[in-house]
PDB file of C-alpha atoms and ligand atoms in Angstrom:
ATOM      1  CA  MET A 280       0.000   0.000   0.000  1.00 74.00           C
ATOM      2  CA  LYS A 281       1.290   3.486  -0.839  1.00 90.00           C
ATOM      3  CA  THR A 282       2.175   5.775   2.051  1.00 95.00           C
ATOM      4  CA  LEU A 283       2.814   9.433   2.783  1.00 95.00           C
ATOM      5  CA  GLN A 284       5.730  10.809   4.759  1.00 98.00           C
ATOM      6  CA  VAL A 285       4.221  12.991   7.512  1.00 98.00           C
ATOM      7  CA  ASN A 286       6.326  15.603   9.305  1.00 98.00           C
ATOM      8  CA  ILE A 287       4.883  17.787  12.049  1.00 98.00           C
ATOM      9  CA  VAL A 288       7.319  20.514  13.037  1.00 98.00           C
ATOM     10  CA  THR A 289       7.197  23.239  15.695  1.00 97.00           C
ATOM     11  CA  PRO A 290       9.774  25.773  16.918  1.00 96.00           C
ATOM     12  CA  ASP A 291      10.524  23.252  19.722  1.00 95.00           C
ATOM     13  CA  GLY A 292      11.446  20.594  17.137  1.00 97.00           C
ATOM     14  CA  PRO A 293       9.764  17.703  15.314  1.00 97.00           C
ATOM     15  CA  VAL A 294       6.621  16.301  16.938  1.00 98.00           C
ATOM     16  CA  LEU A 295       5.955  13.437  14.525  1.00 97.00           C
ATOM     17  CA  GLU A 296       7.816  11.855  11.625  1.00 97.00           C
ATOM     18  CA  ALA A 297       5.960   8.863  10.250  1.00 97.00           C
ATOM     19  CA  GLU A 298       4.881   6.931   7.178  1.00 97.00           C
ATOM     20  CA  ALA A 299       1.092   7.157   7.095  1.00 97.00           C
ATOM     21  CA  ASN A 300      -1.798   5.891   4.971  1.00 97.00           C
ATOM     22  CA  MET A 301      -3.930   9.005   5.389  1.00 97.00           C
ATOM     23  CA  VAL A 302      -3.969  12.388   7.123  1.00 98.00           C
ATOM     24  CA  ILE A 303      -7.107  14.312   8.094  1.00 97.00           C
ATOM     25  CA  ALA A 304      -6.647  17.982   8.954  1.00 97.00           C
ATOM     26  CA  THR A 305      -8.935  20.913   9.711  1.00 95.00           C
ATOM     27  CA  THR A 306      -7.991  23.825   7.476  1.00 95.00           C
ATOM     28  CA  GLU A 307      -9.525  27.296   7.678  1.00 94.00           C
ATOM     29  CA  ALA A 308     -11.703  26.197   4.724  1.00 94.00           C
ATOM     30  CA  GLY A 309     -12.826  22.938   6.349  1.00 95.00           C
ATOM     31  CA  GLU A 310     -11.717  19.358   6.848  1.00 96.00           C
ATOM     32  CA  ILE A 311      -9.470  17.719   4.259  1.00 96.00           C
ATOM     33  CA  GLY A 312      -8.437  14.109   3.872  1.00 97.00           C
ATOM     34  CA  VAL A 313      -5.036  13.544   2.265  1.00 97.00           C
ATOM     35  CA  LEU A 314      -4.168  10.223   0.641  1.00 97.00           C
ATOM     36  CA  PRO A 315      -0.920   9.376  -1.179  1.00 96.00           C
ATOM     37  CA  GLY A 316      -0.868  11.097  -4.582  1.00 95.00           C
ATOM     38  CA  HIS A 317      -2.862  14.134  -3.408  1.00 95.00           C
ATOM     39  CA  VAL A 318      -2.498  17.273  -5.504  1.00 95.00           C
ATOM     40  CA  ALA A 319       0.057  19.756  -4.124  1.00 97.00           C
ATOM     41  CA  MET A 320      -1.408  22.513  -1.948  1.00 97.00           C
ATOM     42  CA  VAL A 321      -0.746  24.758   1.048  1.00 98.00           C
ATOM     43  CA  ALA A 322      -3.484  25.741   3.502  1.00 97.00           C
ATOM     44  CA  PRO A 323      -3.711  27.509   6.866  1.00 97.00           C
ATOM     45  CA  LEU A 324      -4.874  25.252   9.699  1.00 97.00           C
ATOM     46  CA  GLN A 325      -7.407  25.898  12.430  1.00 96.00           C
ATOM     47  CA  ILE A 326      -6.728  25.038  16.039  1.00 96.00           C
ATOM     48  CA  GLY A 327      -7.810  21.412  15.946  1.00 96.00           C
ATOM     49  CA  ALA A 328      -6.811  17.773  15.728  1.00 96.00           C
ATOM     50  CA  LEU A 329      -4.697  16.213  13.046  1.00 97.00           C
ATOM     51  CA  ARG A 330      -5.590  12.564  12.522  1.00 97.00           C
ATOM     52  CA  VAL A 331      -2.770  10.478  11.123  1.00 98.00           C
ATOM     53  CA  GLN A 332      -3.680   6.938  10.109  1.00 97.00           C
ATOM     54  CA  ILE A 333      -0.727   4.564  10.416  1.00 95.00           C
ATOM     55  CA  ASP A 334      -1.653   0.976   9.469  1.00 93.00           C
ATOM     56  CA  ASN A 335      -4.852   0.368  11.463  1.00 88.00           C
ATOM     57  CA  GLU A 336      -4.130   2.926  14.153  1.00 94.00           C
ATOM     58  CA  THR A 337      -5.168   6.601  14.120  1.00 95.00           C
ATOM     59  CA  LYS A 338      -2.833   8.941  15.965  1.00 96.00           C
ATOM     60  CA  LEU A 339      -4.352  12.190  17.246  1.00 97.00           C
ATOM     61  CA  ILE A 340      -2.210  15.291  17.390  1.00 98.00           C
ATOM     62  CA  ALA A 341      -3.378  18.622  18.810  1.00 98.00           C
ATOM     63  CA  VAL A 342      -2.267  21.330  16.381  1.00 97.00           C
ATOM     64  CA  HIS A 343      -2.490  25.026  17.140  1.00 95.00           C
ATOM     65  CA  GLY A 344      -2.698  26.975  13.918  1.00 87.00           C
ATOM     66  CA  GLY A 345       0.061  26.998  11.348  1.00 95.00           C
ATOM     67  CA  PHE A 346       0.088  25.564   7.852  1.00 97.00           C
ATOM     68  CA  ILE A 347      -0.207  22.252   6.087  1.00 98.00           C
ATOM     69  CA  GLU A 348       1.811  21.718   2.933  1.00 98.00           C
ATOM     70  CA  VAL A 349       0.775  18.758   0.810  1.00 98.00           C
ATOM     71  CA  ARG A 350       2.885  17.204  -1.913  1.00 96.00           C
ATOM     72  CA  PRO A 351       1.958  13.904  -3.575  1.00 91.00           C
ATOM     73  CA  ASP A 352       4.040  11.823  -1.148  1.00 94.00           C
ATOM     74  CA  VAL A 353       4.824  14.235   1.724  1.00 98.00           C
ATOM     75  CA  VAL A 354       2.657  16.152   4.210  1.00 98.00           C
ATOM     76  CA  THR A 355       4.377  18.802   6.282  1.00 98.00           C
ATOM     77  CA  VAL A 356       2.664  20.653   9.119  1.00 98.00           C
ATOM     78  CA  LEU A 357       4.338  23.746  10.545  1.00 98.00           C
ATOM     79  CA  ALA A 358       2.668  24.954  13.736  1.00 97.00           C
ATOM     80  CA  ALA A 359       3.470  27.251  16.657  1.00 94.00           C
ATOM     81  CA  SER A 360       2.735  24.303  18.952  1.00 97.00           C
ATOM     82  CA  ALA A 361       1.570  20.722  18.522  1.00 98.00           C
ATOM     83  CA  GLU A 362       1.362  17.735  20.846  1.00 98.00           C
ATOM     84  CA  LYS A 363       0.665  14.032  20.397  1.00 98.00           C
ATOM     85  CA  ALA A 364      -2.397  12.998  22.455  1.00 97.00           C
ATOM     86  CA  GLU A 365      -0.284  10.879  24.801  1.00 97.00           C
ATOM     87  CA  THR A 366       2.065  13.771  25.656  1.00 97.00           C
ATOM     88  CA  ILE A 367      -0.711  16.226  26.580  1.00 98.00           C
ATOM     89  CA  ASP A 368      -0.739  17.275  30.217  1.00 98.00           C
ATOM     90  CA  LEU A 369      -4.491  17.391  30.884  1.00 98.00           C
ATOM     91  CA  ALA A 370      -4.160  19.063  34.282  1.00 98.00           C
ATOM     92  CA  ARG A 371      -2.125  21.894  32.705  1.00 98.00           C
ATOM     93  CA  ALA A 372      -4.685  22.287  29.915  1.00 98.00           C
ATOM     94  CA  LYS A 373      -7.546  22.456  32.447  1.00 98.00           C
ATOM     95  CA  ILE A 374      -5.706  25.173  34.401  1.00 98.00           C
ATOM     96  CA  ALA A 375      -5.136  27.077  31.139  1.00 98.00           C
ATOM     97  CA  GLU A 376      -8.867  26.718  30.316  1.00 98.00           C
ATOM     98  CA  LYS A 377      -9.877  28.155  33.717  1.00 98.00           C
ATOM     99  CA  ARG A 378      -7.361  30.991  33.427  1.00 98.00           C
ATOM    100  CA  ALA A 379      -8.608  31.933  29.950  1.00 98.00           C
ATOM    101  CA  LYS A 380     -12.264  31.834  31.052  1.00 98.00           C
ATOM    102  CA  ALA A 381     -11.476  34.035  34.062  1.00 98.00           C
ATOM    103  CA  ILE A 382      -9.779  36.597  31.802  1.00 97.00           C
ATOM    104  CA  LEU A 383     -12.708  36.554  29.368  1.00 97.00           C
ATOM    105  CA  GLU A 384     -15.121  37.392  32.204  1.00 97.00           C
ATOM    106  CA  VAL A 385     -13.353  40.567  33.330  1.00 96.00           C
ATOM    107  CA  GLU A 386     -11.108  41.782  30.502  1.00 92.00           C
ATOM    108  CA  LYS A 387     -12.163  44.850  28.486  1.00 92.00           C
ATOM    109  CA  ASN A 388      -9.157  45.282  26.205  1.00 95.00           C
ATOM    110  CA  ALA A 389      -9.889  43.858  22.737  1.00 96.00           C
ATOM    111  CA  LYS A 390      -6.362  42.562  22.201  1.00 97.00           C
ATOM    112  CA  GLU A 391      -6.267  40.828  25.596  1.00 97.00           C
ATOM    113  CA  LEU A 392      -9.708  39.358  24.888  1.00 97.00           C
ATOM    114  CA  ALA A 393      -8.517  38.001  21.542  1.00 97.00           C
ATOM    115  CA  LEU A 394      -5.461  36.421  23.212  1.00 97.00           C
ATOM    116  CA  ALA A 395      -7.621  34.851  25.912  1.00 98.00           C
ATOM    117  CA  GLU A 396     -10.022  33.478  23.242  1.00 97.00           C
ATOM    118  CA  LEU A 397      -7.066  31.804  21.552  1.00 97.00           C
ATOM    119  CA  GLU A 398      -5.722  30.445  24.831  1.00 98.00           C
ATOM    120  CA  LEU A 399      -9.183  29.009  25.569  1.00 98.00           C
ATOM    121  CA  LYS A 400      -9.341  27.384  22.123  1.00 98.00           C
ATOM    122  CA  ARG A 401      -5.892  25.812  22.591  1.00 98.00           C
ATOM    123  CA  ALA A 402      -6.836  24.534  26.041  1.00 98.00           C
ATOM    124  CA  ILE A 403     -10.163  23.046  24.860  1.00 98.00           C
ATOM    125  CA  ASN A 404      -8.383  21.454  21.893  1.00 97.00           C
ATOM    126  CA  ARG A 405      -5.747  19.895  24.161  1.00 98.00           C
ATOM    127  CA  ILE A 406      -8.434  18.569  26.513  1.00 98.00           C
ATOM    128  CA  ARG A 407     -10.430  17.041  23.640  1.00 97.00           C
ATOM    129  CA  VAL A 408      -7.380  15.481  21.992  1.00 97.00           C
ATOM    130  CA  GLY A 409      -5.892  14.347  25.328  1.00 97.00           C
ATOM    131  CA  GLU A 410      -9.189  12.688  26.270  1.00 96.00           C
ATOM    132  CA  GLY A 411      -9.567  11.195  22.773  1.00 91.00           C
ATOM    133  CA  ASN A 412     -12.800  13.073  22.092  1.00 83.00           C
ATOM    134  CA  PHE A 413     -12.270  13.675  18.386  1.00 75.00           C
TER     135      PHE A 413
HETATM  136  P1  ATP B 542       0.029  27.227  28.849  1.00 71.30           P
HETATM  137  O1  ATP B 542      -0.671  28.487  29.296  1.00 71.30           O
HETATM  138  O2  ATP B 542      -0.350  26.016  29.657  1.00 71.30           O
HETATM  139  O3  ATP B 542       1.536  27.393  28.658  1.00 71.30           O
HETATM  140  P2  ATP B 542      -0.329  27.784  26.066  1.00 71.30           P
HETATM  141  O4  ATP B 542      -1.506  27.506  25.189  1.00 71.30           O
HETATM  142  O5  ATP B 542      -0.016  29.208  26.357  1.00 71.30           O
HETATM  143  O6  ATP B 542      -0.546  26.923  27.391  1.00 71.30           O
HETATM  144  P3  ATP B 542       1.613  27.329  24.031  1.00 71.30           P
HETATM  145  O7  ATP B 542       2.199  28.703  23.977  1.00 71.30           O
HETATM  146  O8  ATP B 542       0.667  26.918  22.941  1.00 71.30           O
HETATM  147  O9  ATP B 542       0.960  27.077  25.470  1.00 71.30           O
HETATM  148  O10 ATP B 542       2.780  26.253  24.085  1.00 71.30           O
HETATM  149  C1  ATP B 542       3.996  26.453  24.812  1.00 71.30           C
HETATM  150  C2  ATP B 542       4.699  25.102  24.900  1.00 71.30           C
HETATM  151  O11 ATP B 542       4.072  24.285  25.906  1.00 71.30           O
HETATM  152  C3  ATP B 542       4.654  24.279  23.618  1.00 71.30           C
HETATM  153  O12 ATP B 542       5.848  23.515  23.534  1.00 71.30           O
HETATM  154  C4  ATP B 542       3.465  23.353  23.846  1.00 71.30           C
HETATM  155  O13 ATP B 542       3.586  22.143  23.091  1.00 71.30           O
HETATM  156  C5  ATP B 542       3.565  23.091  25.335  1.00 71.30           C
HETATM  157  N1  ATP B 542       2.256  22.866  25.978  1.00 71.30           N
HETATM  158  C6  ATP B 542       1.330  23.787  26.295  1.00 71.30           C
HETATM  159  N2  ATP B 542       0.309  23.234  26.961  1.00 71.30           N
HETATM  160  C7  ATP B 542       0.586  21.904  27.058  1.00 71.30           C
HETATM  161  C8  ATP B 542      -0.106  20.779  27.632  1.00 71.30           C
HETATM  162  N3  ATP B 542      -1.286  20.928  28.248  1.00 71.30           N
HETATM  163  N4  ATP B 542       0.472  19.573  27.547  1.00 71.30           N
HETATM  164  C9  ATP B 542       1.683  19.416  26.958  1.00 71.30           C
HETATM  165  N5  ATP B 542       2.378  20.436  26.384  1.00 71.30           N
HETATM  166  C10 ATP B 542       1.840  21.664  26.441  1.00 71.30           C
END
């Protein structure tokens, strides 16, 4: 069976390097499924889960923005942060969720509100991916 080389890279280093059968990602324009031989493209990603199918197993990776670049046999994801489900610290994500919600309740500054919205989205994403709710 044909495979795709999948590389997920962040400023902290590589998060995943694997040969996969399929990748499902949530771009700003919606969900895309990438199989080997896919047409080349680049798309911005939403905060969401990347699903990487390796043999009969689907690996979930929390991805926080960034880009996906697809070539027929390589998928590269560049993101500010990304974590495999099994490396997510759920307690930390729940603290981050509470902190963001507390800021959203009292903050008036538009920029601070926007930052807190993003922090909340990252925290909720980590909790969902860490708990396998995708
Ligand atoms: P926090 O407020 O908990 O730091 P954050 O959303 O501000 O969360 P980021 O700036 O997205 O964190 O990431 C900073 C670094 O910490 C990255 O390397 C990211 O992978 C890691 N990270 C953040 N939260 C978690 C978590 N809950 N579990 C594992 N790694 C995490």
